[in-house]
Amino acid sequence: MPVDLIIFDCDGVLVDSEVISCRAHADVLTRHGYPITSEQVFERFLGRSTRQANIEIESELGRKLPEAYHGDLQDELFRAFEADLEAIRGIHDVLDTVTQHVCVASSGSHQRMQVSLGSTGLYERLAPNIFSASQVKHGKPAPDLFLFAASEMGVPPHRCVVIEDSLAGIAGARAAGMTVFGFHGGSHCDDGHAETLRQAGADLTFDDMRQLPELVRRVEADALAG
Ligand SMILES: [Mg+2]
């Protein structure tokens, strides 16, 4: 199987954003009457869309989150991204090296990606092939976003490799019929994360982005041999 398209998740795969993002969410949710720690945000909402997270939080609260919450969260998140966010180590080299088409498929909004990818020098390299869950009906773990991205790129699902760091993302990629690599090189990943990703159905796992071109070659060769 030749691989024609590599679909990158954004948070935790292109940019090392998850620790920053979980901290911002915990701070602002707590400030608005929903006490929660960074660790709890990580466990419950990592890789899922804001829309789905908000529905769950509001049903527990028994009321809408206040209007100011959304603006406060965005302000805090974008401020923290611009101050502290870094690209995943090696990703710029990988983008120089891979011969496949590349695109982004993220649960985050386009505006969030403009800030996160923009502040790490990745936005201009990847635009316009940047797709958000806001463009499909069902976000991850549904397959919709991956299928939409592949279709926009003109590549059939079985020729796509997805790079994901979250359980929701791995489930979505598998449901889309794509090969999925679990990436656990983000600073939010603990020792057990690789095993968690494998159990969720990742075809393989890796923690150094610079390995990616070789791993894609290996998958292509295995498919030929198999
Ligand atoms: Mg992610």
PDB file of C-alpha atoms and ligand atoms in Angstrom:
ATOM      1  CA  MET A   1       0.000   0.000   0.000  1.00  0.00           C
ATOM      2  CA  PRO A   2       1.539   3.285  -0.974  1.00  0.00           C
ATOM      3  CA  VAL A   3       0.815   6.030   1.545  1.00  0.00           C
ATOM      4  CA  ASP A   4      -0.321   9.170  -0.252  1.00  0.00           C
ATOM      5  CA  LEU A   5      -1.435  11.337   2.635  1.00  0.00           C
ATOM      6  CA  ILE A   6      -0.302  11.874   6.226  1.00  0.00           C
ATOM      7  CA  ILE A   7      -3.026  13.403   8.387  1.00  0.00           C
ATOM      8  CA  PHE A   8      -1.653  15.091  11.506  1.00  0.00           C
ATOM      9  CA  ASP A   9      -3.685  15.812  14.580  1.00  0.00           C
ATOM     10  CA  CYS A  10      -2.716  19.279  15.821  1.00  0.00           C
ATOM     11  CA  ASP A  11      -2.594  19.402  19.631  1.00  0.00           C
ATOM     12  CA  GLY A  12       0.017  17.048  21.066  1.00  0.00           C
ATOM     13  CA  VAL A  13       1.239  16.037  17.595  1.00  0.00           C
ATOM     14  CA  LEU A  14       2.293  19.226  15.773  1.00  0.00           C
ATOM     15  CA  VAL A  15       2.388  21.520  18.788  1.00  0.00           C
ATOM     16  CA  ASP A  16       3.115  20.651  22.403  1.00  0.00           C
ATOM     17  CA  SER A  17      -0.061  22.324  23.579  1.00  0.00           C
ATOM     18  CA  GLU A  18      -1.846  19.910  25.866  1.00  0.00           C
ATOM     19  CA  VAL A  19      -0.290  20.877  29.196  1.00  0.00           C
ATOM     20  CA  ILE A  20      -0.858  24.565  28.436  1.00  0.00           C
ATOM     21  CA  SER A  21      -4.400  23.937  27.227  1.00  0.00           C
ATOM     22  CA  CYS A  22      -5.452  21.767  30.169  1.00  0.00           C
ATOM     23  CA  ARG A  23      -4.101  24.367  32.607  1.00  0.00           C
ATOM     24  CA  ALA A  24      -5.995  27.183  30.877  1.00  0.00           C
ATOM     25  CA  HIS A  25      -9.243  25.190  30.820  1.00  0.00           C
ATOM     26  CA  ALA A  26      -8.918  24.222  34.492  1.00  0.00           C
ATOM     27  CA  ASP A  27      -8.197  27.829  35.559  1.00  0.00           C
ATOM     28  CA  VAL A  28     -11.058  29.368  33.638  1.00  0.00           C
ATOM     29  CA  LEU A  29     -13.631  26.626  34.391  1.00  0.00           C
ATOM     30  CA  THR A  30     -12.819  26.857  38.088  1.00  0.00           C
ATOM     31  CA  ARG A  31     -13.144  30.639  37.962  1.00  0.00           C
ATOM     32  CA  HIS A  32     -16.619  30.224  36.422  1.00  0.00           C
ATOM     33  CA  GLY A  33     -18.004  27.818  39.031  1.00  0.00           C
ATOM     34  CA  TYR A  34     -16.922  24.389  37.776  1.00  0.00           C
ATOM     35  CA  PRO A  35     -13.969  23.404  39.978  1.00  0.00           C
ATOM     36  CA  ILE A  36     -11.653  21.072  38.071  1.00  0.00           C
ATOM     37  CA  THR A  37      -7.927  20.324  38.010  1.00  0.00           C
ATOM     38  CA  SER A  38      -5.587  20.227  35.004  1.00  0.00           C
ATOM     39  CA  GLU A  39      -5.315  16.457  35.437  1.00  0.00           C
ATOM     40  CA  GLN A  40      -9.085  16.015  35.354  1.00  0.00           C
ATOM     41  CA  VAL A  41      -9.378  18.117  32.206  1.00  0.00           C
ATOM     42  CA  PHE A  42      -6.692  15.931  30.671  1.00  0.00           C
ATOM     43  CA  GLU A  43      -8.434  12.666  31.548  1.00  0.00           C
ATOM     44  CA  ARG A  44     -11.908  13.708  30.527  1.00  0.00           C
ATOM     45  CA  PHE A  45     -11.556  16.020  27.573  1.00  0.00           C
ATOM     46  CA  LEU A  46      -8.255  15.420  25.799  1.00  0.00           C
ATOM     47  CA  GLY A  47      -8.739  15.068  22.061  1.00  0.00           C
ATOM     48  CA  ARG A  48     -12.434  15.872  22.144  1.00  0.00           C
ATOM     49  CA  SER A  49     -14.099  18.951  20.751  1.00  0.00           C
ATOM     50  CA  THR A  50     -14.879  21.952  22.934  1.00  0.00           C
ATOM     51  CA  ARG A  51     -18.497  21.679  21.848  1.00  0.00           C
ATOM     52  CA  GLN A  52     -18.823  18.155  23.258  1.00  0.00           C
ATOM     53  CA  ALA A  53     -16.949  19.047  26.438  1.00  0.00           C
ATOM     54  CA  ASN A  54     -19.228  22.041  27.039  1.00  0.00           C
ATOM     55  CA  ILE A  55     -22.378  19.948  26.582  1.00  0.00           C
ATOM     56  CA  GLU A  56     -21.130  17.538  29.239  1.00  0.00           C
ATOM     57  CA  ILE A  57     -20.090  20.269  31.672  1.00  0.00           C
ATOM     58  CA  GLU A  58     -23.359  22.168  31.243  1.00  0.00           C
ATOM     59  CA  SER A  59     -25.439  19.057  31.838  1.00  0.00           C
ATOM     60  CA  GLU A  60     -23.558  18.457  35.108  1.00  0.00           C
ATOM     61  CA  LEU A  61     -23.877  22.071  36.160  1.00  0.00           C
ATOM     62  CA  GLY A  62     -27.555  22.103  35.276  1.00  0.00           C
ATOM     63  CA  ARG A  63     -27.065  25.479  33.599  1.00  0.00           C
ATOM     64  CA  LYS A  64     -25.297  27.097  30.689  1.00  0.00           C
ATOM     65  CA  LEU A  65     -21.730  28.189  31.214  1.00  0.00           C
ATOM     66  CA  PRO A  66     -21.796  31.989  31.494  1.00  0.00           C
ATOM     67  CA  GLU A  67     -21.281  33.937  28.292  1.00  0.00           C
ATOM     68  CA  ALA A  68     -18.038  35.412  29.668  1.00  0.00           C
ATOM     69  CA  TYR A  69     -16.570  31.925  30.064  1.00  0.00           C
ATOM     70  CA  HIS A  70     -16.006  31.410  26.358  1.00  0.00           C
ATOM     71  CA  GLY A  71     -14.245  34.718  25.829  1.00  0.00           C
ATOM     72  CA  ASP A  72     -12.180  34.349  28.989  1.00  0.00           C
ATOM     73  CA  LEU A  73     -11.072  30.866  27.960  1.00  0.00           C
ATOM     74  CA  GLN A  74     -10.049  31.978  24.512  1.00  0.00           C
ATOM     75  CA  ASP A  75      -8.141  34.973  25.872  1.00  0.00           C
ATOM     76  CA  GLU A  76      -6.289  32.834  28.408  1.00  0.00           C
ATOM     77  CA  LEU A  77      -5.532  30.079  25.907  1.00  0.00           C
ATOM     78  CA  PHE A  78      -4.256  32.367  23.167  1.00  0.00           C
ATOM     79  CA  ARG A  79      -2.197  34.398  25.638  1.00  0.00           C
ATOM     80  CA  ALA A  80      -0.593  31.196  26.960  1.00  0.00           C
ATOM     81  CA  PHE A  81       0.030  29.825  23.447  1.00  0.00           C
ATOM     82  CA  GLU A  82       1.747  32.996  22.335  1.00  0.00           C
ATOM     83  CA  ALA A  83       3.860  33.069  25.492  1.00  0.00           C
ATOM     84  CA  ASP A  84       4.791  29.406  25.914  1.00  0.00           C
ATOM     85  CA  LEU A  85       3.836  27.151  23.014  1.00  0.00           C
ATOM     86  CA  GLU A  86       6.482  25.161  21.166  1.00  0.00           C
ATOM     87  CA  ALA A  87       6.356  22.964  18.070  1.00  0.00           C
ATOM     88  CA  ILE A  88       6.820  19.237  18.672  1.00  0.00           C
ATOM     89  CA  ARG A  89      10.550  18.582  18.393  1.00  0.00           C
ATOM     90  CA  GLY A  90      11.554  17.471  14.908  1.00  0.00           C
ATOM     91  CA  ILE A  91       8.279  18.321  13.176  1.00  0.00           C
ATOM     92  CA  HIS A  92       9.785  21.004  10.933  1.00  0.00           C
ATOM     93  CA  ASP A  93      12.413  18.520   9.717  1.00  0.00           C
ATOM     94  CA  VAL A  94       9.747  15.896   9.075  1.00  0.00           C
ATOM     95  CA  LEU A  95       7.724  18.325   6.975  1.00  0.00           C
ATOM     96  CA  ASP A  96      10.891  19.022   4.967  1.00  0.00           C
ATOM     97  CA  THR A  97      11.488  15.298   4.459  1.00  0.00           C
ATOM     98  CA  VAL A  98       8.227  13.463   3.806  1.00  0.00           C
ATOM     99  CA  THR A  99       7.240  12.976   0.185  1.00  0.00           C
ATOM    100  CA  GLN A 100       3.544  12.380   0.888  1.00  0.00           C
ATOM    101  CA  HIS A 101       0.886  15.060   0.945  1.00  0.00           C
ATOM    102  CA  VAL A 102       0.198  16.318   4.454  1.00  0.00           C
ATOM    103  CA  CYS A 103      -2.789  17.910   6.162  1.00  0.00           C
ATOM    104  CA  VAL A 104      -4.140  18.680   9.625  1.00  0.00           C
ATOM    105  CA  ALA A 105      -7.355  17.321  11.205  1.00  0.00           C
ATOM    106  CA  SER A 106      -8.083  18.829  14.614  1.00  0.00           C
ATOM    107  CA  SER A 107     -10.893  18.945  17.130  1.00  0.00           C
ATOM    108  CA  GLY A 108      -9.873  22.579  17.706  1.00  0.00           C
ATOM    109  CA  SER A 109     -11.243  25.591  15.861  1.00  0.00           C
ATOM    110  CA  HIS A 110      -9.562  27.243  12.891  1.00  0.00           C
ATOM    111  CA  GLN A 111      -8.988  30.320  15.010  1.00  0.00           C
ATOM    112  CA  ARG A 112      -7.212  28.267  17.668  1.00  0.00           C
ATOM    113  CA  MET A 113      -5.004  26.641  15.017  1.00  0.00           C
ATOM    114  CA  GLN A 114      -4.174  30.012  13.530  1.00  0.00           C
ATOM    115  CA  VAL A 115      -2.716  30.962  16.902  1.00  0.00           C
ATOM    116  CA  SER A 116      -1.130  27.619  17.857  1.00  0.00           C
ATOM    117  CA  LEU A 117       0.304  26.723  14.443  1.00  0.00           C
ATOM    118  CA  GLY A 118       0.997  30.389  13.697  1.00  0.00           C
ATOM    119  CA  SER A 119       3.073  30.990  16.808  1.00  0.00           C
ATOM    120  CA  THR A 120       5.246  27.941  16.038  1.00  0.00           C
ATOM    121  CA  GLY A 121       5.897  28.695  12.349  1.00  0.00           C
ATOM    122  CA  LEU A 122       3.713  25.809  11.157  1.00  0.00           C
ATOM    123  CA  TYR A 123       0.614  27.580   9.892  1.00  0.00           C
ATOM    124  CA  GLU A 124       2.087  28.888   6.664  1.00  0.00           C
ATOM    125  CA  ARG A 125       3.644  25.512   5.941  1.00  0.00           C
ATOM    126  CA  LEU A 126       0.358  23.621   6.249  1.00  0.00           C
ATOM    127  CA  ALA A 127      -2.330  26.069   5.077  1.00  0.00           C
ATOM    128  CA  PRO A 128      -4.728  25.688   3.334  1.00  0.00           C
ATOM    129  CA  ASN A 129      -4.808  21.968   4.173  1.00  0.00           C
ATOM    130  CA  ILE A 130      -6.022  22.508   7.725  1.00  0.00           C
ATOM    131  CA  PHE A 131      -9.358  20.956   8.704  1.00  0.00           C
ATOM    132  CA  SER A 132     -11.369  21.453  11.888  1.00  0.00           C
ATOM    133  CA  ALA A 133     -14.130  19.476  13.595  1.00  0.00           C
ATOM    134  CA  SER A 134     -16.223  22.614  13.069  1.00  0.00           C
ATOM    135  CA  GLN A 135     -16.479  21.569   9.398  1.00  0.00           C
ATOM    136  CA  VAL A 136     -18.220  18.238  10.093  1.00  0.00           C
ATOM    137  CA  LYS A 137     -21.290  17.132  12.003  1.00  0.00           C
ATOM    138  CA  HIS A 138     -19.611  14.720  14.421  1.00  0.00           C
ATOM    139  CA  GLY A 139     -16.125  15.307  15.829  1.00  0.00           C
ATOM    140  CA  LYS A 140     -13.689  12.633  16.999  1.00  0.00           C
ATOM    141  CA  PRO A 141     -14.185   9.790  17.954  1.00  0.00           C
ATOM    142  CA  ALA A 142     -16.475   9.732  14.893  1.00  0.00           C
ATOM    143  CA  PRO A 143     -14.627   9.165  11.587  1.00  0.00           C
ATOM    144  CA  ASP A 144     -16.214  12.205   9.901  1.00  0.00           C
ATOM    145  CA  LEU A 145     -13.321  14.651  10.177  1.00  0.00           C
ATOM    146  CA  PHE A 146     -10.717  12.201   8.854  1.00  0.00           C
ATOM    147  CA  LEU A 147     -12.953  11.183   5.962  1.00  0.00           C
ATOM    148  CA  PHE A 148     -13.645  14.832   5.175  1.00  0.00           C
ATOM    149  CA  ALA A 149      -9.931  15.699   5.208  1.00  0.00           C
ATOM    150  CA  ALA A 150      -9.042  12.742   2.959  1.00  0.00           C
ATOM    151  CA  SER A 151     -11.820  13.607   0.553  1.00  0.00           C
ATOM    152  CA  GLU A 152     -10.740  17.261   0.383  1.00  0.00           C
ATOM    153  CA  MET A 153      -7.191  16.063  -0.321  1.00  0.00           C
ATOM    154  CA  GLY A 154      -8.449  13.602  -2.963  1.00  0.00           C
ATOM    155  CA  VAL A 155      -6.945  10.512  -1.302  1.00  0.00           C
ATOM    156  CA  PRO A 156      -8.868   7.298  -0.456  1.00  0.00           C
ATOM    157  CA  PRO A 157      -8.909   6.366   3.269  1.00  0.00           C
ATOM    158  CA  HIS A 158      -6.808   3.212   2.886  1.00  0.00           C
ATOM    159  CA  ARG A 159      -3.918   5.314   1.548  1.00  0.00           C
ATOM    160  CA  CYS A 160      -3.892   7.620   4.572  1.00  0.00           C
ATOM    161  CA  VAL A 161      -1.807   7.436   7.728  1.00  0.00           C
ATOM    162  CA  VAL A 162      -3.127   9.365  10.718  1.00  0.00           C
ATOM    163  CA  ILE A 163      -0.839  10.605  13.507  1.00  0.00           C
ATOM    164  CA  GLU A 164      -2.759  10.896  16.782  1.00  0.00           C
ATOM    165  CA  ASP A 165      -2.042  11.242  20.483  1.00  0.00           C
ATOM    166  CA  SER A 166      -5.567  10.799  21.865  1.00  0.00           C
ATOM    167  CA  LEU A 167      -7.926   7.871  22.304  1.00  0.00           C
ATOM    168  CA  ALA A 168     -10.744   9.742  20.601  1.00  0.00           C
ATOM    169  CA  GLY A 169      -8.488  10.428  17.616  1.00  0.00           C
ATOM    170  CA  ILE A 170      -7.322   6.836  17.301  1.00  0.00           C
ATOM    171  CA  ALA A 171     -10.912   5.597  17.455  1.00  0.00           C
ATOM    172  CA  GLY A 172     -11.918   8.070  14.747  1.00  0.00           C
ATOM    173  CA  ALA A 173      -9.042   7.143  12.438  1.00  0.00           C
ATOM    174  CA  ARG A 174      -9.777   3.437  12.777  1.00  0.00           C
ATOM    175  CA  ALA A 175     -13.462   3.981  12.141  1.00  0.00           C
ATOM    176  CA  ALA A 176     -12.408   5.833   8.977  1.00  0.00           C
ATOM    177  CA  GLY A 177     -10.499   2.740   7.807  1.00  0.00           C
ATOM    178  CA  MET A 178      -7.099   4.439   8.039  1.00  0.00           C
ATOM    179  CA  THR A 179      -3.742   3.312   9.399  1.00  0.00           C
ATOM    180  CA  VAL A 180      -3.049   5.145  12.652  1.00  0.00           C
ATOM    181  CA  PHE A 181       0.224   5.814  14.444  1.00  0.00           C
ATOM    182  CA  GLY A 182       0.017   6.706  18.126  1.00  0.00           C
ATOM    183  CA  PHE A 183       2.399   9.546  19.018  1.00  0.00           C
ATOM    184  CA  HIS A 184       3.434   9.866  22.660  1.00  0.00           C
ATOM    185  CA  GLY A 185       6.231  12.427  22.488  1.00  0.00           C
ATOM    186  CA  GLY A 186       4.195  15.354  23.844  1.00  0.00           C
ATOM    187  CA  SER A 187       5.113  16.641  27.290  1.00  0.00           C
ATOM    188  CA  HIS A 188       1.673  15.573  28.604  1.00  0.00           C
ATOM    189  CA  CYS A 189       2.366  11.881  27.908  1.00  0.00           C
ATOM    190  CA  ASP A 190       3.403   9.677  30.829  1.00  0.00           C
ATOM    191  CA  ASP A 191       5.124   6.298  30.667  1.00  0.00           C
ATOM    192  CA  GLY A 192       1.915   4.362  30.194  1.00  0.00           C
ATOM    193  CA  HIS A 193       0.639   6.431  27.271  1.00  0.00           C
ATOM    194  CA  ALA A 194       2.137   4.241  24.533  1.00  0.00           C
ATOM    195  CA  GLU A 195       0.410   1.173  25.907  1.00  0.00           C
ATOM    196  CA  THR A 196      -2.860   3.083  26.225  1.00  0.00           C
ATOM    197  CA  LEU A 197      -2.620   4.128  22.570  1.00  0.00           C
ATOM    198  CA  ARG A 198      -1.851   0.578  21.459  1.00  0.00           C
ATOM    199  CA  GLN A 199      -4.821  -0.766  23.388  1.00  0.00           C
ATOM    200  CA  ALA A 200      -6.997   1.857  21.755  1.00  0.00           C
ATOM    201  CA  GLY A 201      -6.007   0.402  18.389  1.00  0.00           C
ATOM    202  CA  ALA A 202      -2.928   2.294  17.201  1.00  0.00           C
ATOM    203  CA  ASP A 203      -1.088   0.224  14.563  1.00  0.00           C
ATOM    204  CA  LEU A 204       2.199   1.338  16.111  1.00  0.00           C
ATOM    205  CA  THR A 205       3.426   3.941  18.580  1.00  0.00           C
ATOM    206  CA  PHE A 206       6.428   6.261  18.581  1.00  0.00           C
ATOM    207  CA  ASP A 207       7.718   9.199  20.620  1.00  0.00           C
ATOM    208  CA  ASP A 208      10.288  10.875  18.381  1.00  0.00           C
ATOM    209  CA  MET A 209       8.735  12.692  15.446  1.00  0.00           C
ATOM    210  CA  ARG A 210      11.974  12.338  13.465  1.00  0.00           C
ATOM    211  CA  GLN A 211      11.211   8.600  13.147  1.00  0.00           C
ATOM    212  CA  LEU A 212       8.085   9.255  11.121  1.00  0.00           C
ATOM    213  CA  PRO A 213       9.454   9.081   7.536  1.00  0.00           C
ATOM    214  CA  GLU A 214      11.053   5.712   8.303  1.00  0.00           C
ATOM    215  CA  LEU A 215       7.881   4.368   9.960  1.00  0.00           C
ATOM    216  CA  VAL A 216       5.806   5.322   6.925  1.00  0.00           C
ATOM    217  CA  ARG A 217       8.313   3.573   4.653  1.00  0.00           C
ATOM    218  CA  ARG A 218       8.091   0.486   6.844  1.00  0.00           C
ATOM    219  CA  VAL A 219       4.293   0.395   6.671  1.00  0.00           C
ATOM    220  CA  GLU A 220       4.481   0.644   2.885  1.00  0.00           C
ATOM    221  CA  ALA A 221       7.016  -2.183   2.716  1.00  0.00           C
ATOM    222  CA  ASP A 222       5.034  -4.415   5.115  1.00  0.00           C
ATOM    223  CA  ALA A 223       1.922  -3.980   3.023  1.00  0.00           C
ATOM    224  CA  LEU A 224       3.827  -5.008  -0.098  1.00  0.00           C
ATOM    225  CA  ALA A 225       5.260  -8.066   1.698  1.00  0.00           C
ATOM    226  CA  GLY A 226       1.934  -8.993   3.320  1.00  0.00           C
TER     227      GLY A 226
HETATM  228 MG    MG B   1      -4.242  15.602  20.048  1.00  0.00          MG
END
